[in-house]
mmCIF file of C-alpha atoms and ligand atoms in Angstrom:
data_model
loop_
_atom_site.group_PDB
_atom_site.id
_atom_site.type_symbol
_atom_site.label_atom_id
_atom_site.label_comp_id
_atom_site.label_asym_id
_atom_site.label_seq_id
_atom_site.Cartn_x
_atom_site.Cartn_y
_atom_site.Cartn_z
ATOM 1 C CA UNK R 140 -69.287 15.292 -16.537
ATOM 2 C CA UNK R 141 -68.543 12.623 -14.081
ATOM 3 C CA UNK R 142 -67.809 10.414 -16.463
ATOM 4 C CA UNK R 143 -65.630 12.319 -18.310
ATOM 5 C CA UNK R 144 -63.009 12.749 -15.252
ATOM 6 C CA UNK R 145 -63.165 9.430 -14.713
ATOM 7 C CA UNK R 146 -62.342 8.463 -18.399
ATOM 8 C CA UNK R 147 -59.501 10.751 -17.979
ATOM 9 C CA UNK R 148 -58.521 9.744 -15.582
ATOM 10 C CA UNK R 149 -58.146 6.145 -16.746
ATOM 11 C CA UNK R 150 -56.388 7.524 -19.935
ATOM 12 C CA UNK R 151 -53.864 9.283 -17.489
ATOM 13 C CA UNK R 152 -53.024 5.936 -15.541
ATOM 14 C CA UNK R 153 -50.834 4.579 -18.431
ATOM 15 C CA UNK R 154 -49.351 7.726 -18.570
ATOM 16 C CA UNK R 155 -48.607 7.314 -14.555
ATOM 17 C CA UNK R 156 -47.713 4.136 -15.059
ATOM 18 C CA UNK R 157 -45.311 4.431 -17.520
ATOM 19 C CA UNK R 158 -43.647 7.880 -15.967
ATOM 20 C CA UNK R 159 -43.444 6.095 -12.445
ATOM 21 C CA UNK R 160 -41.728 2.921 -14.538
ATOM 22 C CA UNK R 161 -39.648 5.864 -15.677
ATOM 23 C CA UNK R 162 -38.634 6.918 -12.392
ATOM 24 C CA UNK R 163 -37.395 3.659 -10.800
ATOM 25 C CA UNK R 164 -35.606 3.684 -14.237
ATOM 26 C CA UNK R 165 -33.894 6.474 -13.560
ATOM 27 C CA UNK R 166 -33.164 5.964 -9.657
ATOM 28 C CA UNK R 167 -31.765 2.469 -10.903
ATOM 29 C CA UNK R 168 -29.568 4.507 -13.467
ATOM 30 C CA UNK R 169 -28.490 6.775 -11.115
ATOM 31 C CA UNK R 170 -27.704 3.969 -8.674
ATOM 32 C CA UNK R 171 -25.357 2.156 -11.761
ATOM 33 C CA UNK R 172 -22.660 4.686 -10.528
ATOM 34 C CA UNK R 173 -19.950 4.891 -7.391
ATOM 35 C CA UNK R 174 -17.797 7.310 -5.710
ATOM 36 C CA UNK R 175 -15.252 6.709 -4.085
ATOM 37 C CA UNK R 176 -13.005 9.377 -2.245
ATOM 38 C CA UNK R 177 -8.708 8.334 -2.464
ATOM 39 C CA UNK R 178 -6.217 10.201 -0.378
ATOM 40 C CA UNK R 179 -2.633 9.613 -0.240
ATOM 41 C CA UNK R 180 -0.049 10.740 1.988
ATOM 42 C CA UNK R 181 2.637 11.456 -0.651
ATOM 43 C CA UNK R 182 1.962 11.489 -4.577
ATOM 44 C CA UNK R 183 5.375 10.846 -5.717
ATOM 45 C CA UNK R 184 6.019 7.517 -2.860
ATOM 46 C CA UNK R 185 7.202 5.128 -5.866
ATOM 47 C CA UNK R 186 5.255 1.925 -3.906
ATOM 48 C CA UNK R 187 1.990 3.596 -3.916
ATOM 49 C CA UNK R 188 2.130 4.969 -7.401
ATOM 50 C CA UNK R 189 2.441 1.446 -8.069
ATOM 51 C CA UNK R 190 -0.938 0.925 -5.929
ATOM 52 C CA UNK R 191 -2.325 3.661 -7.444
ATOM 53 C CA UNK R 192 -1.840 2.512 -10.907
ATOM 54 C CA UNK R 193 -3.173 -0.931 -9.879
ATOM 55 C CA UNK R 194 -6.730 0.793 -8.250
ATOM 56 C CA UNK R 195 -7.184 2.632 -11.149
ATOM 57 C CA UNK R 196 -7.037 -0.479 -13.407
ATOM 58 C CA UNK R 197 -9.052 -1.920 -11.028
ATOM 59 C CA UNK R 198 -11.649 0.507 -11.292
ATOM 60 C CA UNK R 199 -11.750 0.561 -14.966
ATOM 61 C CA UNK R 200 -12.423 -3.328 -14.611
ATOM 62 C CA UNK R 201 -15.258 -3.111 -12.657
ATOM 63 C CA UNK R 202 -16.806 -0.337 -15.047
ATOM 64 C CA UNK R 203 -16.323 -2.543 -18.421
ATOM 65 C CA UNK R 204 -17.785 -5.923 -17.030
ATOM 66 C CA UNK R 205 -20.847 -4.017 -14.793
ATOM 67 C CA UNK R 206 -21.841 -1.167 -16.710
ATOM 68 C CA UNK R 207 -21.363 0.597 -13.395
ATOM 69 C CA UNK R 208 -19.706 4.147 -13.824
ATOM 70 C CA UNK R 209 -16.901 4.149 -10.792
ATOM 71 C CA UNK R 210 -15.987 7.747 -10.193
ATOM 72 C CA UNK R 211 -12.299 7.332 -8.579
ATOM 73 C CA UNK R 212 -11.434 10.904 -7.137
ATOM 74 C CA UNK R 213 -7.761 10.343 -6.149
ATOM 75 C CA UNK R 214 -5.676 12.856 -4.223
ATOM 76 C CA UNK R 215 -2.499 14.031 -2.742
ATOM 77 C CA UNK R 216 -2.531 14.834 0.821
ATOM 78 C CA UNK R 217 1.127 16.455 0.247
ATOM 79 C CA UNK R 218 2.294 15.008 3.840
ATOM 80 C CA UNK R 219 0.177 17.204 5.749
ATOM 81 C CA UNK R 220 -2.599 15.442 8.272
ATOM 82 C CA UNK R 221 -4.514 18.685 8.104
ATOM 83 C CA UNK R 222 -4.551 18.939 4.122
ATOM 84 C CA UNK R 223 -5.720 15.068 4.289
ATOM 85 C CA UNK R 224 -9.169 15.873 6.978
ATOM 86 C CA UNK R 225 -10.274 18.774 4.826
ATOM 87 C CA UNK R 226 -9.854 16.527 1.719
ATOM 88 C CA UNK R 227 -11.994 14.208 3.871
ATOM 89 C CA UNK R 228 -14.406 16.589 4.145
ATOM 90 C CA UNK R 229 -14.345 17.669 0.556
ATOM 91 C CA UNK R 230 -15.474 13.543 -0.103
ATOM 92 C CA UNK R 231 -18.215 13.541 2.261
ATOM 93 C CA UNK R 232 -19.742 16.608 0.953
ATOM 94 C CA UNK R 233 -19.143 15.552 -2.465
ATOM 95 C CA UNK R 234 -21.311 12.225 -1.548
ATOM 96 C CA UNK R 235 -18.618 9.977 -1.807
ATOM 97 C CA UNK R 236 -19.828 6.246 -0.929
ATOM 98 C CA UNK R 237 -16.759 4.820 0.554
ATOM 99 C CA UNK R 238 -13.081 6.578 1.463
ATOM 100 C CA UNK R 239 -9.853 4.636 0.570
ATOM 101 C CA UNK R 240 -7.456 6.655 3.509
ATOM 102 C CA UNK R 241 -3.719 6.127 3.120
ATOM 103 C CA UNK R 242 -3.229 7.619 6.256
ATOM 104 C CA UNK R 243 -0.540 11.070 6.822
ATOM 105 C CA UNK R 244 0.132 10.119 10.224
ATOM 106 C CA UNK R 245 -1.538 6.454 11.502
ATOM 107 C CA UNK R 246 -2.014 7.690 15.125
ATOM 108 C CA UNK R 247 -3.930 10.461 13.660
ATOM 109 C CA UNK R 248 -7.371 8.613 11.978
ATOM 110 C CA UNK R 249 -9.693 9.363 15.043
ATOM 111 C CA UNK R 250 -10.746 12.647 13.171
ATOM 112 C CA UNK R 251 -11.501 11.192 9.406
ATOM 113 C CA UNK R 252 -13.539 8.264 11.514
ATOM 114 C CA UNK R 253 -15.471 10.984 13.848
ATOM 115 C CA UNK R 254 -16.456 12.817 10.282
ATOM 116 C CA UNK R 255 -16.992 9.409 8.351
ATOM 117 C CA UNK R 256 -19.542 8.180 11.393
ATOM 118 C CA UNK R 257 -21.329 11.095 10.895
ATOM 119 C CA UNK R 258 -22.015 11.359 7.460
ATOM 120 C CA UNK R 259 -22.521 7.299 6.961
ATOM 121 C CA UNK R 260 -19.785 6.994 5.147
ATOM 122 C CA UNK R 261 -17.224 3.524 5.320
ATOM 123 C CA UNK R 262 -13.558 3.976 5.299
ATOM 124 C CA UNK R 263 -11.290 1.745 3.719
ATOM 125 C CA UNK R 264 -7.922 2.289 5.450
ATOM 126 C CA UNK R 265 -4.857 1.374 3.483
ATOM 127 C CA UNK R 266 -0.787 1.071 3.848
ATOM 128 C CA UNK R 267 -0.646 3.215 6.815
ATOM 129 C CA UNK R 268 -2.527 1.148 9.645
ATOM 130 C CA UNK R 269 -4.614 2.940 12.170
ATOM 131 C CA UNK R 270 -3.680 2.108 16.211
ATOM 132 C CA UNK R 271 -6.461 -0.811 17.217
ATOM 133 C CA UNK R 272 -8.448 1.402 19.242
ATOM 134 C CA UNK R 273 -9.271 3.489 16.063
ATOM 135 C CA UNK R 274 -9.875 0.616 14.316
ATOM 136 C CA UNK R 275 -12.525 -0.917 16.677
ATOM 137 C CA UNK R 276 -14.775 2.144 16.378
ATOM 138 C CA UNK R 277 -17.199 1.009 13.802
ATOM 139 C CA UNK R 278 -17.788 -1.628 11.919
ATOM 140 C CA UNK R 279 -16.908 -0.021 8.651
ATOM 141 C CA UNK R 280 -14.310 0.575 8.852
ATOM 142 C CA UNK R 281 -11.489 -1.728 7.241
ATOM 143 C CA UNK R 282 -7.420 -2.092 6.501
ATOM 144 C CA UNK R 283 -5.859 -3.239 4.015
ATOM 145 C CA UNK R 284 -2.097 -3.882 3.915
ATOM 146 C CA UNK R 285 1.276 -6.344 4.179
ATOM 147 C CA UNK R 286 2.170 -8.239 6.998
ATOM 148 C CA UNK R 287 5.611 -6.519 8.469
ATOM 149 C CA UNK R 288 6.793 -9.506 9.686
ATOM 150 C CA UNK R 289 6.386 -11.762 7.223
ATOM 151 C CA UNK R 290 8.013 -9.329 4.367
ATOM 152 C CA UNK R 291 11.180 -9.165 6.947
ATOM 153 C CA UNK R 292 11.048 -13.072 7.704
ATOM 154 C CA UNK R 293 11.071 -13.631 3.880
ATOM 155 C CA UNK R 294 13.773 -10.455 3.566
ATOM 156 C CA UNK R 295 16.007 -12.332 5.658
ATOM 157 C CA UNK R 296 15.249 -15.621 4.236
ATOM 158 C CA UNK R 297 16.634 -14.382 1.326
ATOM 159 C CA UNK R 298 20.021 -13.412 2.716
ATOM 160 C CA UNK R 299 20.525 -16.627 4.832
ATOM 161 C CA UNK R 300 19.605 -18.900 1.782
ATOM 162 C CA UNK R 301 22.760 -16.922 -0.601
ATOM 163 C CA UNK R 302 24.805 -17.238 3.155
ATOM 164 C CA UNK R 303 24.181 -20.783 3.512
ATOM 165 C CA UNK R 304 24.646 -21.815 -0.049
ATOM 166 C CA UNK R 305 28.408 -19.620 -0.320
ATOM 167 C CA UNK R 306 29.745 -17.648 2.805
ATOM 168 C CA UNK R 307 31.222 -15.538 0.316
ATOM 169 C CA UNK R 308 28.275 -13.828 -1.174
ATOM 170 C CA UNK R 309 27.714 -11.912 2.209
ATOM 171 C CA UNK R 310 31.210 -12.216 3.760
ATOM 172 C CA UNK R 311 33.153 -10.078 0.988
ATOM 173 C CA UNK R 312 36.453 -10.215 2.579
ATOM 174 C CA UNK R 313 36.165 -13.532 4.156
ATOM 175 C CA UNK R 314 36.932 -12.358 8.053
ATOM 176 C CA UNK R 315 33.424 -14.494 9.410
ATOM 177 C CA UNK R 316 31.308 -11.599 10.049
ATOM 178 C CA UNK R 317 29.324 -9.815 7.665
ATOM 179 C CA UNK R 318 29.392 -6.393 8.144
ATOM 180 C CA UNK R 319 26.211 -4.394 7.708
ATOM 181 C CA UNK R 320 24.253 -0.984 7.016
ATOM 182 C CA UNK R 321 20.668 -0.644 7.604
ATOM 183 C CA UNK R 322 17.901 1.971 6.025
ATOM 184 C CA UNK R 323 14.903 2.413 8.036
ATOM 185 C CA UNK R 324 11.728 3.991 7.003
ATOM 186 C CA UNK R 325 9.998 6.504 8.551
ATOM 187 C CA UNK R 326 9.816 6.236 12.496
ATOM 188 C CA UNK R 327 6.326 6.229 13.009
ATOM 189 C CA UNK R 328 5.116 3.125 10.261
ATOM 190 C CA UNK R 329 4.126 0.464 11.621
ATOM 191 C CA UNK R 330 6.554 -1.182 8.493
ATOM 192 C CA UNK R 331 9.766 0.496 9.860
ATOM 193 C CA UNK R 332 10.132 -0.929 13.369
ATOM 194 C CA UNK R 333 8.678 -4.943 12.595
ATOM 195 C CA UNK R 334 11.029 -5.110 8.942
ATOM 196 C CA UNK R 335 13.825 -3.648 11.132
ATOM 197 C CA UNK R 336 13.217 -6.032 14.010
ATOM 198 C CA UNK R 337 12.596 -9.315 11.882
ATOM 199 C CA UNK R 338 15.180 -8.976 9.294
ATOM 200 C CA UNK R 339 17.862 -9.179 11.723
ATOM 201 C CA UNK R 340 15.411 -11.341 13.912
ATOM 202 C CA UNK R 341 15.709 -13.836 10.814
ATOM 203 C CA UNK R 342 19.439 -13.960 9.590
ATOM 204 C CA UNK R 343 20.608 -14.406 13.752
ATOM 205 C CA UNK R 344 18.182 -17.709 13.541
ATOM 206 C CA UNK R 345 19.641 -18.715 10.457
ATOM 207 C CA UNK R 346 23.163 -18.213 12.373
ATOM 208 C CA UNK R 347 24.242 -15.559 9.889
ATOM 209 C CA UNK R 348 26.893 -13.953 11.754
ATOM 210 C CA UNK R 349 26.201 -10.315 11.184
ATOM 211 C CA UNK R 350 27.328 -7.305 12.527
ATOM 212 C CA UNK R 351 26.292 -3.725 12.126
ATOM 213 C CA UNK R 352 28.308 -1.043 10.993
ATOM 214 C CA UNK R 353 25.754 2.008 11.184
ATOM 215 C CA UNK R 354 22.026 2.370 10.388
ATOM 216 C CA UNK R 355 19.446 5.628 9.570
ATOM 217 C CA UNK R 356 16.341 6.907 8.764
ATOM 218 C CA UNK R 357 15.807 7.750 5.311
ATOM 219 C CA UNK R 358 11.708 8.040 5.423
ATOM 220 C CA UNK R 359 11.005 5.453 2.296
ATOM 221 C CA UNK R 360 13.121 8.045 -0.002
ATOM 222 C CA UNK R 361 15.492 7.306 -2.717
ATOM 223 C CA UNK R 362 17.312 10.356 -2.747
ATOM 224 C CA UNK R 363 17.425 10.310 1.413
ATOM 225 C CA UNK R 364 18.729 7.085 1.336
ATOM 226 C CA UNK R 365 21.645 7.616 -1.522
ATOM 227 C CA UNK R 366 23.053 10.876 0.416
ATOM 228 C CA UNK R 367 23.274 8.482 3.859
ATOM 229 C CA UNK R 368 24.919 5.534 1.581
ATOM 230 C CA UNK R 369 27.289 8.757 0.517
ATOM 231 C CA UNK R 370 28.163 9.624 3.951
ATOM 232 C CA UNK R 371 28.754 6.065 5.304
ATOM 233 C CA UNK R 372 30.833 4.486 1.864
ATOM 234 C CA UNK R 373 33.099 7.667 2.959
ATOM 235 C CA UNK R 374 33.167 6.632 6.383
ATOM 236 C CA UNK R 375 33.676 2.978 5.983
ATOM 237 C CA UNK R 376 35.136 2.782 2.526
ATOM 238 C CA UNK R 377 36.246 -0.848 3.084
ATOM 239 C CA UNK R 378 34.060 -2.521 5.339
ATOM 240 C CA UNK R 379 30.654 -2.343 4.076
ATOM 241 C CA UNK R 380 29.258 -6.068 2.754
ATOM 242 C CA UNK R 381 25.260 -5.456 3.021
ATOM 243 C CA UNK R 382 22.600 -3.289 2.662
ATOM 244 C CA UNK R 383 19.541 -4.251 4.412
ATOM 245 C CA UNK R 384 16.774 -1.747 3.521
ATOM 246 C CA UNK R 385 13.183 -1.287 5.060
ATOM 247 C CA UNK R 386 11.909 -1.026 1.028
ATOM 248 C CA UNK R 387 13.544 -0.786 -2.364
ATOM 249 C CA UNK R 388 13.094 2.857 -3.127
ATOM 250 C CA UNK R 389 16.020 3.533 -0.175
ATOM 251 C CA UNK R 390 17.693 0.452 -1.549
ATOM 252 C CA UNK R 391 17.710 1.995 -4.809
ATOM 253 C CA UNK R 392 19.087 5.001 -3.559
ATOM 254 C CA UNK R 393 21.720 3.146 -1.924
ATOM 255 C CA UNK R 394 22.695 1.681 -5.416
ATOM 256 C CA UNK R 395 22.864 5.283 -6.964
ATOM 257 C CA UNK R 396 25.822 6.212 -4.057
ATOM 258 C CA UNK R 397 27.710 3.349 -4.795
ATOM 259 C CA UNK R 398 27.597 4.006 -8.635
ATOM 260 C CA UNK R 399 28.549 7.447 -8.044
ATOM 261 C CA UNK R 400 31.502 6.562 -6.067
ATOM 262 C CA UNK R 401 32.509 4.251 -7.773
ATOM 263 C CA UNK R 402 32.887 1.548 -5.936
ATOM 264 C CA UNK R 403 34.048 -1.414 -6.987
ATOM 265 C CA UNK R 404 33.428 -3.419 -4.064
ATOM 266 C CA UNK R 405 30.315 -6.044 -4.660
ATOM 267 C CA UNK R 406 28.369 -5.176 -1.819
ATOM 268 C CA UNK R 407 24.826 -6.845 -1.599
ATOM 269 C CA UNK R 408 21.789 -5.384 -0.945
ATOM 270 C CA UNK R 409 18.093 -6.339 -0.128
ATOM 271 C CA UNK R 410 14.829 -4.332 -0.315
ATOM 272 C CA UNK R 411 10.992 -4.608 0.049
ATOM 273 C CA UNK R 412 8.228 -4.036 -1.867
ATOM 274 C CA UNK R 413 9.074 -5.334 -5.589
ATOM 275 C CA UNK R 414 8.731 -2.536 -7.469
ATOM 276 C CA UNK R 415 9.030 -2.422 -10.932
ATOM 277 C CA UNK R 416 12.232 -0.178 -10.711
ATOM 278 C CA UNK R 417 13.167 -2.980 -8.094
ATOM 279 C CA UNK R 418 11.715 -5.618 -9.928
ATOM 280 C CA UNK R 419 14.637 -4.478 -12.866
ATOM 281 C CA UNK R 420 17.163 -4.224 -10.744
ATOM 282 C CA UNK R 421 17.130 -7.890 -9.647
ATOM 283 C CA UNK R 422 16.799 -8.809 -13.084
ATOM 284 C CA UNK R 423 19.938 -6.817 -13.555
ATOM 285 C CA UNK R 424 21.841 -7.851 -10.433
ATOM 286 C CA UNK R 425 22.436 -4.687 -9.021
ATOM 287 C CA UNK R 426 19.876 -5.710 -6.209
ATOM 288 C CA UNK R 427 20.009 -9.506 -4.535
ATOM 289 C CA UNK R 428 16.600 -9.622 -3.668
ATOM 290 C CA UNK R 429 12.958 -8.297 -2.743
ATOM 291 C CA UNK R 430 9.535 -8.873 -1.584
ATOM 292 C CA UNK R 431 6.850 -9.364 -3.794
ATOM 293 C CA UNK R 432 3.439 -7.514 -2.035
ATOM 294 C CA UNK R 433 0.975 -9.123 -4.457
ATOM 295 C CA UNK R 434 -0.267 -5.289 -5.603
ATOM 296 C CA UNK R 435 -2.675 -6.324 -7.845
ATOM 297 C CA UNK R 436 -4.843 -8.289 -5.272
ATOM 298 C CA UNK R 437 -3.594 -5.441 -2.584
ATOM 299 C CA UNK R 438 -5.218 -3.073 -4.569
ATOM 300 C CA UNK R 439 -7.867 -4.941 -6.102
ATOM 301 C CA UNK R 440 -8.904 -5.739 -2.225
ATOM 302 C CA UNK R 441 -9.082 -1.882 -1.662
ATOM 303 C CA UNK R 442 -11.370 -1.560 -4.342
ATOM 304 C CA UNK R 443 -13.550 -4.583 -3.706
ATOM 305 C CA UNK R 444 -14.071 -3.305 0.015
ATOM 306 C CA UNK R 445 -15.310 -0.031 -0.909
ATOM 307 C CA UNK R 446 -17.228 -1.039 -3.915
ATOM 308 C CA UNK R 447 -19.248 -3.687 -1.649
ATOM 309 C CA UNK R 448 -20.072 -0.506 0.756
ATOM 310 C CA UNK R 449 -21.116 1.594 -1.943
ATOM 311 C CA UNK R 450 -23.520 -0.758 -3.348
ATOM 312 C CA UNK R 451 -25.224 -1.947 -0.091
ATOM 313 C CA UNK R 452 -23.514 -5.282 -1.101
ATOM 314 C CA UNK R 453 -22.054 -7.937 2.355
ATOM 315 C CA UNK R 454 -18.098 -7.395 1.910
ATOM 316 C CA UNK R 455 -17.645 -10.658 3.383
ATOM 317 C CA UNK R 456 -19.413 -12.586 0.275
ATOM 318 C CA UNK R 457 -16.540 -11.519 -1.686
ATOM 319 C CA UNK R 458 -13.455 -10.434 0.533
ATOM 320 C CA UNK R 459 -12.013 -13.138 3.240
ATOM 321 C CA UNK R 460 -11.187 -11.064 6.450
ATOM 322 C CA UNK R 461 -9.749 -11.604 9.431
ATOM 323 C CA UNK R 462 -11.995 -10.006 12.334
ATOM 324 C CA UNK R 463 -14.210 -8.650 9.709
ATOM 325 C CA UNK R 464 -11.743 -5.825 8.848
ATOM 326 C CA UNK R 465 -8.519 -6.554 7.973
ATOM 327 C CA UNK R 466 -7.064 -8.032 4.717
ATOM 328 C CA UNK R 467 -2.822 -8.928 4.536
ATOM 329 C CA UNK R 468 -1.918 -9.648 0.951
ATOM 330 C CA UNK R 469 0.433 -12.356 -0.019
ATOM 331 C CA UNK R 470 3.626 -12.533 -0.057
ATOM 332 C CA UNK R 471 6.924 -13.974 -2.180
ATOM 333 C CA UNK R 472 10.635 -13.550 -2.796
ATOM 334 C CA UNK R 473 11.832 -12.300 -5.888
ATOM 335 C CA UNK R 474 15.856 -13.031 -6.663
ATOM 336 C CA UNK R 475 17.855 -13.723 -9.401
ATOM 337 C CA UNK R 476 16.216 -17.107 -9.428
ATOM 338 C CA UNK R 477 12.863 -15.715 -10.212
ATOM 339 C CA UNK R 478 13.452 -15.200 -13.794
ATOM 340 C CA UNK R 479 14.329 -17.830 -16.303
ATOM 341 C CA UNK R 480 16.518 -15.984 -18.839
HETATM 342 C C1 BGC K 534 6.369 0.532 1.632
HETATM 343 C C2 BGC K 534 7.194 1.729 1.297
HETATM 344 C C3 BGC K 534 6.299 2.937 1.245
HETATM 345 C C4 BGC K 534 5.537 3.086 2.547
HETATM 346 C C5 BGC K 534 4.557 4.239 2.461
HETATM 347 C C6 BGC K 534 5.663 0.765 2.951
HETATM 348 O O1 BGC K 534 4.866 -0.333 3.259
HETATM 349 O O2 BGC K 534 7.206 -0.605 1.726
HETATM 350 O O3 BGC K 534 7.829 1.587 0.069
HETATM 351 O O4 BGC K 534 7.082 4.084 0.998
HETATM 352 O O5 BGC K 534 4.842 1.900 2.840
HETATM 353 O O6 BGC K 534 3.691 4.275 3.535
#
């Protein structure tokens, strides 16, 4: 009788074998998949539709050459902090491995890193940079984004190269000043106040002798941007040479008011960001220039970050940081130059 247990016994132990082979199987194929949790402040914001469309190709990369299934849950946090910490929530419970946060309001992250901390989970913050003090909370947390100054230094780099090589492209009517209108973003991004500050920062070192007419907030948006152009091509029908523009969405805008009016006036104008929209509109030579924000490593950077997290895998063997959390893409003009035909 004895014997016969222990025979089958030894007949199960293939059996066991084979089922427990099974099972690491199976945990490994369950491993050979990723979530990660996306939430942006505002769906329709043409420069991170851009981003969007980038991570999403990104994703879909990764997928084809690993055989790793990347679950990319993206959503729309409709400009409302709160609607952005319950979509939080909504990740961790969901299991998400890593959060990509495009932050509603940057002074606001403390929340989304109290509930991340809990539940283990990394946050990759993007765009919208979180004060310092947030930042220095944990160690994974990370930001991803374009340095302000340098898209402004390279903004204004433009305009005091076209200055320098004929007066006249700026100076319309030739008096010595050039006469200018600014478009700011919205007051609280970091982007707003540093492009502001080292755009004009730029052209007085260059000795570009500018002068503003008026200037207003038009929160990133085309259609904000084209009613202030409105208002101010009414005001100062005569007198407006430049548009300097915190991104190319407002410039954009600014280009639809002066095509509405009318106006036959040249007037020049500069934006951030190179959009494709943008991107056309250089081409075209409706807009004199733009920055180039290097989207596809921006967002390819967002997506490496978070997929190193997920899969246990040192972020720093594959993303170059500085202090271990932040990433600033590169940077370029784009003009008229930029294109050969
Ligand atoms: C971009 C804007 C965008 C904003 C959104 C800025 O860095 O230049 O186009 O609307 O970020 O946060």
């Amino acid at each position: 009788m004895k014997r016969n247990i222990l025979r089958g016994c030894l007949c199960l132990l293939p059996a066991l074998f084979f089922l427990s082979g099974c099972g690491n199987e199976a945990r490994e194929e369950e491993k050979k998949s990723i979530r990660l949790g996306v939430s942006v402040y505002r769906w329709d914001d043409a420069f991170l539709t851009t981003l969007r469309a980038e991570l999403e190709e990104k994703a879909k990369e990764y997928e084809r050459e690993s055989g790793t299934k990347v679950v990319l849950d993206i959503v729309d946090a409709k400009e409302s902090q709160s609607v952005q910490n319950s979509q939080v929530e909504r990740f961790i419970s969901l299991g998400c491995d890593a959060l990509c946060i495009n932050m509603v309001d940057r002074s606001a992250a403390s929340d989304i890193i109290v509930r991340a901390m809990d539940a283990d989970v990394p946050v990759v913050f993007f765009n919208r940079e979180p004060v310092e003090e947030d930042m220095d909370r944990w160690d994974r947390l990370y930001y991803v984004g374009a340095d302000a100054k340098e898209s402004a230094v390279i903004q204004g780099t433009i305009l005091a190269d076209a200055y320098d090589a004929d007066h006249s492209s700026l100076d319309l009517d030739g008096d010595g000043v050039v006469n200018y209108v600014l478009l700011e973003g919205e007051s609280n991004h970091q982007d707003s106040l540093i492009r502001t500050e080292w755009s004009i920062q730029t052209l007085k070192d260059r000795n570009v002798p500018i002068e503003k007419l008026t200037g207003g907030i038009a929160n990133w948006d085309r259609s904000q941007a084209s009613a202030l152009m409105e208002q101010w091509l009414e005001k100062y029908p005569d007198e407006i040479e430049l548009v300097i523009s915190n991104n190319d969405e407002m410039a954009l805008g600014a280009i639809d008011a002066i095509e509405r009016l009318e106006t036959d006036r040249p007037i020049k104008l500069v934006g951030i960001d190179a959009t494709p929209a943008a991107v056309e509109a250089v081409r075209e030579g409706k807009l004199m220039g733009t920055v180039n924000q290097d989207l596809e490593s921006y967002a390819n950077t967002i997506f490496e970050i978070a997929r190193c997290e997920a899969e246990g895998e040192p972020v720093g063997n594959y993303v170059q940081l500085e202090e271990g959390k932040y990433y600033r893409s590169a940077q370029a003009p784009v003009t008229r130059d930029s294109f050969s035909d």
